[in-house]
CSV table of C-alpha atoms in Angstrom, one decimal:
chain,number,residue,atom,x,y,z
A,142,UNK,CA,11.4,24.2,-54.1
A,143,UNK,CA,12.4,26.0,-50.9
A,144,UNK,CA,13.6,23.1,-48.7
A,145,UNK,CA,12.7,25.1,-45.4
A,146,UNK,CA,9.3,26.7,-46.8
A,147,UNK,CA,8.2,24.1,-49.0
A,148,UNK,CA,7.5,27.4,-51.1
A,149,UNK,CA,8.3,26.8,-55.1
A,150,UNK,CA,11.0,29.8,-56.4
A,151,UNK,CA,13.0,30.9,-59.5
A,152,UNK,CA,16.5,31.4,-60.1
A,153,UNK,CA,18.1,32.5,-63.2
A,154,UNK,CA,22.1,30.2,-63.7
A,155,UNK,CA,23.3,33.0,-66.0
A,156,UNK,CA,22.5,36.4,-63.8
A,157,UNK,CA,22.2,34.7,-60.5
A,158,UNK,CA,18.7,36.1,-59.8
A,159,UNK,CA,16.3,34.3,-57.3
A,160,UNK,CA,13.0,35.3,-56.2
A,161,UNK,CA,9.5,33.6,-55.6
A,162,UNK,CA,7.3,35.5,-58.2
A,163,UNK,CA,7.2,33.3,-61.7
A,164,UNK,CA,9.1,35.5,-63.8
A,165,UNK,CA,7.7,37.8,-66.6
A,166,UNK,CA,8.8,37.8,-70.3
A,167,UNK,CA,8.0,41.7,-71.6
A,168,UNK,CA,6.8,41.9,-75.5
A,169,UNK,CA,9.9,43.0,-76.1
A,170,UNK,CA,11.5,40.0,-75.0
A,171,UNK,CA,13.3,41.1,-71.9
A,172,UNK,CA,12.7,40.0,-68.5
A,173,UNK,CA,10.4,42.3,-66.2
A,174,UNK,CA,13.4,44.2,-63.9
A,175,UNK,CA,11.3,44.4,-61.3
A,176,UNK,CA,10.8,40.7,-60.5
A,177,UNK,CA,14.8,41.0,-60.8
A,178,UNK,CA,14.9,43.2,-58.2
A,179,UNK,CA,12.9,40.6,-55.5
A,180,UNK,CA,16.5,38.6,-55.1
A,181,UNK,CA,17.7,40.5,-52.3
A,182,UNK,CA,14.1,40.2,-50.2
A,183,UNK,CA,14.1,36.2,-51.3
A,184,UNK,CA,17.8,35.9,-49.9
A,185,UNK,CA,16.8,37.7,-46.5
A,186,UNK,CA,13.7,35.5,-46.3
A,187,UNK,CA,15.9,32.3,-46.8
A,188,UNK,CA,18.4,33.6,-44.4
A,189,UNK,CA,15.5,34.6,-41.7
A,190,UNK,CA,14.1,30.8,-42.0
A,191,UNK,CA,17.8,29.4,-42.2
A,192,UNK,CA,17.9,31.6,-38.5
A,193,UNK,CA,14.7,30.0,-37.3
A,194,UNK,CA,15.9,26.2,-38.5
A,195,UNK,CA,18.8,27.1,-36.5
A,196,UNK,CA,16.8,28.8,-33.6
A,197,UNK,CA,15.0,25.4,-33.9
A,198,UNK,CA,17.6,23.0,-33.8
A,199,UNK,CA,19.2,24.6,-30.6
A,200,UNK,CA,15.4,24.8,-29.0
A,201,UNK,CA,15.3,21.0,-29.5
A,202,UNK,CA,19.2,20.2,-28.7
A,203,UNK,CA,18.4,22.6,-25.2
A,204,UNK,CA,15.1,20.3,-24.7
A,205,UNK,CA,17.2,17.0,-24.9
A,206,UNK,CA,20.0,18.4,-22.7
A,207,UNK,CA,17.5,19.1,-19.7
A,208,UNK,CA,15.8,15.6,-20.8
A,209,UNK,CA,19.2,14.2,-20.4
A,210,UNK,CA,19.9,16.3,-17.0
A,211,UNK,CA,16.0,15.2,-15.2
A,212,UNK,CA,17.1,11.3,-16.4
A,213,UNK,CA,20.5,11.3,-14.6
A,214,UNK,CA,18.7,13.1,-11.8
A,215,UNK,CA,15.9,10.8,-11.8
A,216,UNK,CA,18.6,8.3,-11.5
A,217,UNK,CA,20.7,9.3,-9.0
A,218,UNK,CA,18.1,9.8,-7.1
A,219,UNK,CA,17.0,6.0,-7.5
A,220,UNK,CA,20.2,5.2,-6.5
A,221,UNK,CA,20.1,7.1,-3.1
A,222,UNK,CA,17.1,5.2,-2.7
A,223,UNK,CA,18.1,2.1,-3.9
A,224,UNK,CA,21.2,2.6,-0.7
A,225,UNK,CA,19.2,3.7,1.7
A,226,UNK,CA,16.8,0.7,1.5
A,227,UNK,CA,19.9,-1.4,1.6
A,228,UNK,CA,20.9,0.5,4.5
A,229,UNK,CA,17.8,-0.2,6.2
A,230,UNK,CA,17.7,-4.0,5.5
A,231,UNK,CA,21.4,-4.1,7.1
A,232,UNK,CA,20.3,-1.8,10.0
A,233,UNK,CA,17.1,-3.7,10.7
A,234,UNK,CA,19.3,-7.5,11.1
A,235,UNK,CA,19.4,-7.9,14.8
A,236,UNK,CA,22.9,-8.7,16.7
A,237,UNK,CA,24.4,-12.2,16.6
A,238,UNK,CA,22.9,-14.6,18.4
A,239,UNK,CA,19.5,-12.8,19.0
A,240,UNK,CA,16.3,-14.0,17.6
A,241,UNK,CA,12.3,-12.7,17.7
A,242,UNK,CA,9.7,-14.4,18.5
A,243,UNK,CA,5.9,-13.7,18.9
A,244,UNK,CA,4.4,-13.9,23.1
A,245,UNK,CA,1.5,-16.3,22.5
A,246,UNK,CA,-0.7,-14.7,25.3
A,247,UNK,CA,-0.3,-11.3,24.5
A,248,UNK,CA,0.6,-11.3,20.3
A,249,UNK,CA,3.5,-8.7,21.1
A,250,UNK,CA,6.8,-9.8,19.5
A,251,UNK,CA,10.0,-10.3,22.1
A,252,UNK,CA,13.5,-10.7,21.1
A,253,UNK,CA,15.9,-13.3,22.9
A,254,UNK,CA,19.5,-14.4,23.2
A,255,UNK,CA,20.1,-18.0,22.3
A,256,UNK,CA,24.0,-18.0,23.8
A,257,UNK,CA,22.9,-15.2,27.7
A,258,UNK,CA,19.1,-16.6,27.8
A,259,UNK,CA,17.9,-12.5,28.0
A,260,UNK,CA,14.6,-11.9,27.0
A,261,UNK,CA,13.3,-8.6,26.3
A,262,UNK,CA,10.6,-6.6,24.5
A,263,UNK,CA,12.9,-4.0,23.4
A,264,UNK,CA,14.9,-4.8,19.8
A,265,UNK,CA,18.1,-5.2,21.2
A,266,UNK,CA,20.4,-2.2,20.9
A,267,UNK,CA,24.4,-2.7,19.2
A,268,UNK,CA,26.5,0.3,20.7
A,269,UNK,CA,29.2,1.5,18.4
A,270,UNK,CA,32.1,-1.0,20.2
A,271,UNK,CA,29.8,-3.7,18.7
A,272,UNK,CA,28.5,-4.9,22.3
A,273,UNK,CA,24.6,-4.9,22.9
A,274,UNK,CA,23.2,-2.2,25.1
A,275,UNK,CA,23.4,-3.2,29.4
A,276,UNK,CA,20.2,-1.6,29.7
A,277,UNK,CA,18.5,-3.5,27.1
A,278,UNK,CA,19.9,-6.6,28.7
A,279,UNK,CA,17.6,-5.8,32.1
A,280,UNK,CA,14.3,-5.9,30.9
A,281,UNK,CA,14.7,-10.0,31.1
A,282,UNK,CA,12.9,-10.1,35.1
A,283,UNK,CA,10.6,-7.7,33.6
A,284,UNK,CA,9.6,-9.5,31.1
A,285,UNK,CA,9.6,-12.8,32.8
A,286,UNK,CA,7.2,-10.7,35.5
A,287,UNK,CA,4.5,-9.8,32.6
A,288,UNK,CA,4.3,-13.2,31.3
A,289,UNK,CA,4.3,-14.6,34.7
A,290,UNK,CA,1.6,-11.8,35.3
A,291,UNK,CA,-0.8,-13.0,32.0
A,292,UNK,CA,0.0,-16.7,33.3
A,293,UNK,CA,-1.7,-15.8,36.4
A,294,UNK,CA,-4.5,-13.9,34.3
A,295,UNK,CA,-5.4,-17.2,32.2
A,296,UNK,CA,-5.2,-19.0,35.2
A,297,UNK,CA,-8.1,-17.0,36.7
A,298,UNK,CA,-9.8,-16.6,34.0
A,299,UNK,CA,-10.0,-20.7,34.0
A,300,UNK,CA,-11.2,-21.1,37.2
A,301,UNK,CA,-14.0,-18.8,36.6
A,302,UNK,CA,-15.1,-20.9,33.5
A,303,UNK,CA,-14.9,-23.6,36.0
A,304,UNK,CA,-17.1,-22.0,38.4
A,305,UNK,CA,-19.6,-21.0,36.4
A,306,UNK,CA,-20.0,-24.7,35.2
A,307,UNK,CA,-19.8,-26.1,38.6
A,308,UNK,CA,-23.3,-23.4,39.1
A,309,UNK,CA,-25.0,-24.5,36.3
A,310,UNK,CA,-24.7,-28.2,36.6
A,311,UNK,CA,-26.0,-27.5,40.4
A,312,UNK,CA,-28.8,-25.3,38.6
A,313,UNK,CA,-29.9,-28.1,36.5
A,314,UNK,CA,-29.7,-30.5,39.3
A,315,UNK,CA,-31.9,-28.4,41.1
A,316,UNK,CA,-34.4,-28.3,38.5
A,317,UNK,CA,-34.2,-31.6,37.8
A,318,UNK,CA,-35.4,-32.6,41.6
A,319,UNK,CA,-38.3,-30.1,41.1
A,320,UNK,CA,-39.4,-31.9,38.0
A,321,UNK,CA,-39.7,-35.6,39.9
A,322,UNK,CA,-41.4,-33.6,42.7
A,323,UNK,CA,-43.9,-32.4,40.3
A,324,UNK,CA,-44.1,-35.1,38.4
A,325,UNK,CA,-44.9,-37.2,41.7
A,326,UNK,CA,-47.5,-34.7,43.1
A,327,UNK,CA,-49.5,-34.9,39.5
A,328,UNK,CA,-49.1,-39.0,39.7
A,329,UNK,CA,-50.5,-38.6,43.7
A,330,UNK,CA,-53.3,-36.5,42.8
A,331,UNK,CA,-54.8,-38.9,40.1
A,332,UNK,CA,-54.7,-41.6,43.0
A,333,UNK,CA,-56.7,-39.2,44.9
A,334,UNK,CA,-59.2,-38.8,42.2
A,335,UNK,CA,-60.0,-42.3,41.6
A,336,UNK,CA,-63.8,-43.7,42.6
A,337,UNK,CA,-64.7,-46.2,44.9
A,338,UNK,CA,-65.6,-49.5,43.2
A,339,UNK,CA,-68.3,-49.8,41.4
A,340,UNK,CA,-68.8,-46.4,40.9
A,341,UNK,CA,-68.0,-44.1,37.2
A,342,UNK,CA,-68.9,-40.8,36.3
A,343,UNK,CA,-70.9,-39.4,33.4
A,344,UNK,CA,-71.6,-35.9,31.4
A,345,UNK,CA,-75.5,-34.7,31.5
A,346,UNK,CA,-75.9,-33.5,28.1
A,347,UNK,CA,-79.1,-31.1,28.9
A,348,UNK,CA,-76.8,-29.5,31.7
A,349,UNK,CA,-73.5,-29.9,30.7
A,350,UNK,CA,-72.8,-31.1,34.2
């Protein structure tokens, strides 16, 4: 059997003939020449699929080179990645001896300097001689300003709550008062309907009256 076909074939040890046709035997006892003559054509057909094994086999060894090339790229590239999110983490870690905190009255986040007492809203700047940018440094009055300003804003906002419950406790005071006063007309008006002594009143049933 033809190892690259899988096609069955004959060969002859003592001539050296090959082909795929089951030989003849003539009545004469000799071997049919023609089938002889297919050795050359069944040599050119095992050379033409050794060529395609071989056409083959560099198809599949080119397919595993680019596999291999996309893989180291796919790595390298995870790698850049891999730095530049380390790169990040270091670049986001703020100077020494700053900290970031969250404004309760407004929920905006402010960064301050345990060691100078500056507070700002900014993220503190490093300058490449390692020192923190001046300007940075001169939002701290501003800052105290806004949370001075939303201070103030509370404040007011406070007092109005305070007013408004001072107005309705004087609203129901009010309508309390009218109540007695009501309550003491209906009481002087059933004094005013009692009869003298001695006297009651009646329904007439033919009348109604």
């Amino acid at each position: 059997t033809d190892p690259s076909s899988g096609n069955v074939y004959y060969y002859n040890h003592a001539t050296g003939v090959t082909q795929w046709e089951r030989p003849v035997v003539a009545k004469d006892g000799t071997v049919d020449a023609a089938a002889e003559d297919q050795t050359p054509a069944l040599a050119d057909d095992i050379a033409d699929e050794d060529n395609v094994e071989d056409e083959a086999a560099g198809a599949v060894e080119t397919v595993e080179e680019v596999q291999g090339d996309t893989d180291d790229a796919v790595n390298s590239a995870l790698v850049v990645e891999n730095e530049s999110a380390d790169s990040g983490s270091a670049s986001d870690a703020l100077p020494d001896g700053w900290a970031k905190d969250t404004d309760p009255s407004s929920g905006n986040v402010y960064y301050y300097n345990h060691a100078t007492g500056v507070t700002q809203w900014e993220r503190p700047v490093v300058a490449k001689d390692g020192t923190v940018d001046a300007a940075a440094e001169d939002q701290t009055p501003a800052l105290a300003d806004d949370i001075a300003d939303e201070d103030n804003v509370e404040d007011e906002a406070a007092g109005a709550v305070e007013t408004v419950e001072e107005v309705q406790g004087d609203t129901d005071d009010a309508v309390n008062s009218a109540l007695v006063v009501e309550n003491e007309s209906a009481d002087s008006g059933s004094a005013s309907d009692a009869l003298p002594d001695g006297w009651a009143k009646d329904t007439d049933p033919s009348s109604g009256n």
